[in-house]
PDB file of C-alpha atoms in Angstrom:
ATOM      1  CA  MET T 108       0.801  -0.621 -16.488  1.00 78.00           C
ATOM      2  CA  SER T 109      -3.363  -0.458 -16.955  1.00 83.00           C
ATOM      3  CA  PHE T 110      -5.968  -1.337 -14.301  1.00 82.00           C
ATOM      4  CA  TRP T 111      -7.344  -5.084 -14.673  1.00 81.00           C
ATOM      5  CA  SER T 112      -9.767  -5.896 -12.176  1.00 88.00           C
ATOM      6  CA  GLY T 113      -9.433  -6.707  -8.556  1.00 91.00           C
ATOM      7  CA  TYR T 114     -10.599  -8.696  -5.581  1.00 92.00           C
ATOM      8  CA  GLU T 115     -12.012  -8.142  -2.483  1.00 94.00           C
ATOM      9  CA  ARG T 116     -10.233  -8.677   0.891  1.00 93.00           C
ATOM     10  CA  SER T 117     -10.955  -8.406   4.618  1.00 95.00           C
ATOM     11  CA  VAL T 118      -9.405  -5.707   6.816  1.00 95.00           C
ATOM     12  CA  ARG T 119      -9.214  -5.829  10.816  1.00 94.00           C
ATOM     13  CA  HIS T 120      -8.845  -2.723  12.673  1.00 92.00           C
ATOM     14  CA  GLY T 121      -9.985  -1.877  16.257  1.00 85.00           C
ATOM     15  CA  GLY T 122     -11.621  -5.460  16.234  1.00 83.00           C
ATOM     16  CA  ARG T 123     -13.868  -4.945  13.489  1.00 91.00           C
ATOM     17  CA  CYS T 124     -13.538  -6.706   9.692  1.00 94.00           C
ATOM     18  CA  ARG T 125     -14.127  -4.420   6.979  1.00 95.00           C
ATOM     19  CA  LYS T 126     -14.158  -5.375   2.998  1.00 96.00           C
ATOM     20  CA  LEU T 127     -12.002  -3.706   0.637  1.00 93.00           C
ATOM     21  CA  TRP T 128     -11.724  -3.950  -2.880  1.00 94.00           C
ATOM     22  CA  VAL T 129      -7.947  -4.445  -4.153  1.00 92.00           C
ATOM     23  CA  ARG T 130      -7.269  -3.361  -7.355  1.00 92.00           C
ATOM     24  CA  ARG T 131      -5.009  -5.499 -10.007  1.00 91.00           C
ATOM     25  CA  ALA T 132      -2.956  -3.867 -12.440  1.00 90.00           C
ATOM     26  CA  ARG T 133      -1.886  -5.771 -15.746  1.00 90.00           C
ATOM     27  CA  CYS T 134       1.757  -4.890 -17.577  1.00 85.00           C
ATOM     28  CA  GLY T 135       1.237  -4.676 -21.444  1.00 86.00           C
ATOM     29  CA  ARG T 136       4.506  -5.903 -21.699  1.00 86.00           C
ATOM     30  CA  CYS T 137       4.918  -9.160 -19.882  1.00 84.00           C
ATOM     31  CA  ARG T 138       0.995  -9.749 -19.320  1.00 85.00           C
ATOM     32  CA  SER T 139       1.317 -10.649 -15.608  1.00 86.00           C
ATOM     33  CA  SER T 140      -1.001  -8.522 -13.364  1.00 86.00           C
ATOM     34  CA  HIS T 141       0.166  -7.096  -9.783  1.00 83.00           C
ATOM     35  CA  ALA T 142      -2.390  -6.682  -6.768  1.00 86.00           C
ATOM     36  CA  LEU T 143      -1.967  -2.792  -5.556  1.00 86.00           C
ATOM     37  CA  ILE T 144      -1.962  -3.047  -1.783  1.00 88.00           C
ATOM     38  CA  PRO T 145      -2.864   0.155   0.010  1.00 92.00           C
ATOM     39  CA  SER T 146      -0.307   1.319   2.326  1.00 91.00           C
ATOM     40  CA  PHE T 147      -2.131   0.499   5.443  1.00 94.00           C
ATOM     41  CA  CYS T 148      -2.260  -3.224   4.657  1.00 94.00           C
ATOM     42  CA  LEU T 149       0.071  -5.997   4.459  1.00 93.00           C
ATOM     43  CA  VAL T 150       0.344  -9.017   1.974  1.00 90.00           C
ATOM     44  CA  GLY T 151      -1.066 -11.816   3.814  1.00 89.00           C
ATOM     45  CA  ARG T 152      -2.148  -9.986   7.105  1.00 93.00           C
ATOM     46  CA  LEU T 153      -5.637  -9.535   7.907  1.00 94.00           C
ATOM     47  CA  ASP T 154      -4.980  -6.651  10.139  1.00 96.00           C
ATOM     48  CA  VAL T 155      -3.939  -3.013   9.304  1.00 96.00           C
ATOM     49  CA  VAL T 156      -0.209  -2.339   9.490  1.00 96.00           C
ATOM     50  CA  GLU T 157      -0.237   0.436  11.874  1.00 96.00           C
ATOM     51  CA  ASP T 158      -1.698  -2.008  14.848  1.00 96.00           C
ATOM     52  CA  ILE T 159       0.909  -4.389  13.491  1.00 97.00           C
ATOM     53  CA  GLY T 160       3.522  -2.464  13.571  1.00 96.00           C
ATOM     54  CA  GLY T 161       2.495  -0.648  16.824  1.00 95.00           C
ATOM     55  CA  LEU T 162       2.577  -4.304  18.680  1.00 96.00           C
ATOM     56  CA  ILE T 163       5.965  -4.778  16.901  1.00 96.00           C
ATOM     57  CA  ALA T 164       7.411  -1.519  18.383  1.00 96.00           C
ATOM     58  CA  GLU T 165       5.940  -1.955  21.955  1.00 95.00           C
ATOM     59  CA  VAL T 166       7.155  -5.238  22.250  1.00 95.00           C
ATOM     60  CA  VAL T 167      10.614  -4.597  21.116  1.00 94.00           C
ATOM     61  CA  ASN T 168      11.010  -1.519  22.886  1.00 92.00           C
ATOM     62  CA  ALA T 169       9.565  -2.994  26.123  1.00 88.00           C
ATOM     63  CA  ASP T 170      10.908  -6.483  26.168  1.00 68.00           C
ATOM     64  CA  SER T 171       7.926  -7.771  27.206  1.00 75.00           C
ATOM     65  CA  GLY T 172       5.359 -10.256  26.250  1.00 91.00           C
ATOM     66  CA  VAL T 173       2.852 -10.367  23.247  1.00 95.00           C
ATOM     67  CA  ARG T 174      -0.180 -10.878  25.155  1.00 95.00           C
ATOM     68  CA  PRO T 175      -0.885  -7.524  26.797  1.00 94.00           C
ATOM     69  CA  PRO T 176      -0.441  -5.457  23.753  1.00 94.00           C
ATOM     70  CA  ALA T 177      -2.443  -8.098  21.977  1.00 94.00           C
ATOM     71  CA  GLU T 178      -5.316  -7.671  24.284  1.00 94.00           C
ATOM     72  CA  ARG T 179      -5.136  -3.960  23.876  1.00 92.00           C
ATOM     73  CA  ILE T 180      -5.621  -4.009  20.203  1.00 92.00           C
ATOM     74  CA  ASP T 181      -8.212  -7.047  20.280  1.00 92.00           C
ATOM     75  CA  VAL T 182      -6.212  -9.631  18.411  1.00 93.00           C
ATOM     76  CA  PRO T 183      -5.409 -13.161  19.256  1.00 94.00           C
ATOM     77  CA  HIS T 184      -1.937 -13.543  21.465  1.00 95.00           C
ATOM     78  CA  THR T 185      -1.069 -16.517  18.651  1.00 96.00           C
ATOM     79  CA  THR T 186      -1.328 -14.162  15.940  1.00 95.00           C
ATOM     80  CA  ALA T 187       0.645 -11.184  17.394  1.00 96.00           C
ATOM     81  CA  ARG T 188       3.073 -13.676  18.315  1.00 97.00           C
ATOM     82  CA  ASP T 189       2.805 -14.889  14.579  1.00 96.00           C
ATOM     83  CA  TRP T 190       4.121 -11.360  13.661  1.00 96.00           C
ATOM     84  CA  MET T 191       6.841 -10.780  16.057  1.00 96.00           C
ATOM     85  CA  ARG T 192       8.453 -14.233  15.113  1.00 95.00           C
ATOM     86  CA  ARG T 193       8.412 -13.036  11.213  1.00 95.00           C
ATOM     87  CA  PHE T 194       9.799  -9.498  11.768  1.00 96.00           C
ATOM     88  CA  ALA T 195      12.501 -11.175  13.906  1.00 94.00           C
ATOM     89  CA  ARG T 196      13.165 -13.855  11.133  1.00 93.00           C
ATOM     90  CA  ARG T 197      13.545 -10.721   8.736  1.00 92.00           C
ATOM     91  CA  ALA T 198      15.206  -8.291  10.704  1.00 92.00           C
ATOM     92  CA  SER T 199      18.783  -8.929   9.121  1.00 89.00           C
ATOM     93  CA  VAL T 200      17.100  -8.072   5.854  1.00 87.00           C
ATOM     94  CA  LEU T 201      14.919  -5.546   7.257  1.00 90.00           C
ATOM     95  CA  ALA T 202      17.876  -3.317   8.706  1.00 90.00           C
ATOM     96  CA  ALA T 203      20.016  -3.540   5.763  1.00 87.00           C
ATOM     97  CA  GLY T 204      17.581  -2.604   3.508  1.00 87.00           C
ATOM     98  CA  PHE T 205      15.955   0.061   5.441  1.00 90.00           C
ATOM     99  CA  ALA T 206      19.415   1.423   6.577  1.00 89.00           C
ATOM    100  CA  ALA T 207      20.194   1.492   3.010  1.00 86.00           C
ATOM    101  CA  VAL T 208      17.129   3.820   2.130  1.00 87.00           C
ATOM    102  CA  VAL T 209      18.773   6.208   4.996  1.00 89.00           C
ATOM    103  CA  VAL T 210      21.923   6.105   3.277  1.00 88.00           C
ATOM    104  CA  GLU T 211      20.488   6.700  -0.237  1.00 84.00           C
ATOM    105  CA  VAL T 212      18.186   9.696   1.042  1.00 87.00           C
ATOM    106  CA  SER T 213      20.860  11.542   3.663  1.00 88.00           C
ATOM    107  CA  GLY T 214      24.007  10.333   2.671  1.00 86.00           C
ATOM    108  CA  LEU T 215      24.374   9.167   6.485  1.00 88.00           C
ATOM    109  CA  ALA T 216      24.684   6.017   7.726  1.00 86.00           C
ATOM    110  CA  PRO T 217      22.719   5.706  10.833  1.00 87.00           C
ATOM    111  CA  ALA T 218      23.593   3.989  14.456  1.00 85.00           C
ATOM    112  CA  LEU T 219      21.949   1.218  14.829  1.00 85.00           C
ATOM    113  CA  ALA T 220      21.505  -1.218  18.130  1.00 82.00           C
ATOM    114  CA  ALA T 221      23.369  -4.526  18.130  1.00 83.00           C
ATOM    115  CA  GLU T 222      20.241  -6.979  18.547  1.00 89.00           C
ATOM    116  CA  LEU T 223      18.593  -7.850  15.340  1.00 88.00           C
ATOM    117  CA  PRO T 224      14.909  -7.248  16.225  1.00 92.00           C
ATOM    118  CA  ARG T 225      15.801  -3.756  17.643  1.00 93.00           C
ATOM    119  CA  LEU T 226      18.061  -2.911  15.015  1.00 93.00           C
ATOM    120  CA  ALA T 227      15.171  -3.536  12.277  1.00 94.00           C
ATOM    121  CA  LEU T 228      12.914  -1.251  14.365  1.00 95.00           C
ATOM    122  CA  GLU T 229      15.612   1.280  14.198  1.00 95.00           C
ATOM    123  CA  ALA T 230      16.415   1.481  10.982  1.00 94.00           C
ATOM    124  CA  ILE T 231      12.862   1.406   9.981  1.00 95.00           C
ATOM    125  CA  GLU T 232      12.648   4.646  12.175  1.00 95.00           C
ATOM    126  CA  ALA T 233      15.784   6.398  10.602  1.00 94.00           C
ATOM    127  CA  ALA T 234      14.612   5.496   6.915  1.00 93.00           C
ATOM    128  CA  PHE T 235      11.275   6.945   7.705  1.00 94.00           C
ATOM    129  CA  ASN T 236      12.855   9.818   9.556  1.00 94.00           C
ATOM    130  CA  ALA T 237      15.241  10.724   6.719  1.00 92.00           C
ATOM    131  CA  VAL T 238      12.583  10.367   4.150  1.00 91.00           C
ATOM    132  CA  ARG T 239       9.949  12.815   6.363  1.00 92.00           C
ATOM    133  CA  SER T 240      12.992  15.517   6.547  1.00 91.00           C
ATOM    134  CA  ARG T 241      12.655  15.590   2.685  1.00 88.00           C
ATOM    135  CA  ALA T 242       8.724  14.854   2.012  1.00 86.00           C
ATOM    136  CA  GLY T 243       7.688  17.293   4.934  1.00 83.00           C
ATOM    137  CA  PRO T 244       4.043  16.512   6.360  1.00 81.00           C
ATOM    138  CA  ALA T 245       2.301  14.985   3.629  1.00 83.00           C
ATOM    139  CA  LEU T 246       4.169  11.570   4.343  1.00 86.00           C
ATOM    140  CA  VAL T 247       1.990   8.840   5.516  1.00 88.00           C
ATOM    141  CA  ALA T 248       2.500   7.561   8.815  1.00 93.00           C
ATOM    142  CA  MET T 249       5.732   5.668   9.443  1.00 95.00           C
ATOM    143  CA  TRP T 250       4.389   2.091   9.308  1.00 96.00           C
ATOM    144  CA  ALA T 251       2.410   3.163   6.543  1.00 94.00           C
ATOM    145  CA  PHE T 252       5.512   4.002   4.688  1.00 93.00           C
ATOM    146  CA  ALA T 253       7.316   0.731   5.965  1.00 94.00           C
ATOM    147  CA  SER T 254       4.368  -1.127   3.896  1.00 92.00           C
ATOM    148  CA  LEU T 255       5.111   1.063   0.909  1.00 89.00           C
ATOM    149  CA  VAL T 256       8.800   0.454   1.098  1.00 88.00           C
ATOM    150  CA  THR T 257       8.500  -3.181   1.105  1.00 88.00           C
ATOM    151  CA  GLY T 258       5.350  -3.468  -1.355  1.00 85.00           C
ATOM    152  CA  GLY T 259       3.396  -4.737   1.414  1.00 88.00           C
ATOM    153  CA  ALA T 260       5.739  -7.555   2.035  1.00 88.00           C
ATOM    154  CA  LEU T 261       7.302  -6.273   5.701  1.00 91.00           C
ATOM    155  CA  LEU T 262       6.177  -9.646   7.337  1.00 92.00           C
ATOM    156  CA  ALA T 263       5.795 -11.727   3.864  1.00 86.00           C
ATOM    157  CA  THR T 264       7.462 -15.413   3.807  1.00 80.00           C
ATOM    158  CA  THR T 265       9.289 -14.328   1.104  1.00 69.00           C
ATOM    159  CA  THR T 266      13.221 -14.091   1.115  1.00 60.00           C
ATOM    160  CA  ASN T 267      13.293 -11.537  -1.381  1.00 58.00           C
ATOM    161  CA  PRO T 268      14.556  -8.074  -0.154  1.00 57.00           C
ATOM    162  CA  PRO T 269      12.628  -4.885   0.516  1.00 54.00           C
ATOM    163  CA  TRP T 270      13.113  -2.732  -2.461  1.00 55.00           C
ATOM    164  CA  PHE T 271      13.139   1.253  -3.211  1.00 53.00           C
ATOM    165  CA  ILE T 272      12.625   3.486  -6.238  1.00 55.00           C
ATOM    166  CA  LEU T 273      14.204   6.982  -6.423  1.00 54.00           C
ATOM    167  CA  GLY T 274      13.268   8.931  -9.435  1.00 54.00           C
ATOM    168  CA  ARG T 275      13.990   6.721 -11.772  1.00 56.00           C
ATOM    169  CA  ARG T 276      16.508   4.729 -10.333  1.00 56.00           C
ATOM    170  CA  ARG T 277      15.569   1.126  -8.615  1.00 53.00           C
ATOM    171  CA  PHE T 278      17.270   0.609  -5.584  1.00 55.00           C
ATOM    172  CA  ILE T 279      18.058  -2.784  -3.877  1.00 53.00           C
ATOM    173  CA  ALA T 280      19.191  -3.318  -0.689  1.00 52.00           C
ATOM    174  CA  PRO T 281      22.201  -5.819   0.098  1.00 50.00           C
ATOM    175  CA  VAL T 282      20.991  -8.853   1.879  1.00 49.00           C
ATOM    176  CA  PRO T 283      22.995  -9.984   4.849  1.00 51.00           C
ATOM    177  CA  PRO T 284      24.070 -13.462   5.321  1.00 53.00           C
ATOM    178  CA  ASP T 285      21.698 -15.437   7.614  1.00 52.00           C
ATOM    179  CA  GLN T 286      23.055 -16.133  10.938  1.00 47.00           C
TER     180      GLN T 286
END
């Protein structure tokens, strides 16, 4: 891989939009280029992952609507509603992927909730805690970790499962059947 130009994109945090230069890398063998998304961003989302993840966690844990948390982080409620719908749609894949990361890193299967959005949230938290127990305090924040594991595709429209690489071993999580 070698650097291959880039593009400008906007990122919103705290109600303010800022410009960000996203580098691209090009594979010398297959000649395709890939965007190198920073860990605080998600593919196709304007807002930083900490705002998105914080809202998702608040709504899932409090069983409340999206309007109050959306007002607190200064995003339209329709945007927040879209995040929740996408998270709920991908919950089974995310739960399986992050639970598999926990098993791979710690060797223990996590005990998780039964309902899908809460299951996915708990799997992300368990994977973060398992990796943090090995990496220590140098590890990025939880939602940045989730962005890194999924390659920025935490809320992507794709049906590809999240992936993770440990050393030289590429790990692909199992995809559960749709309900």
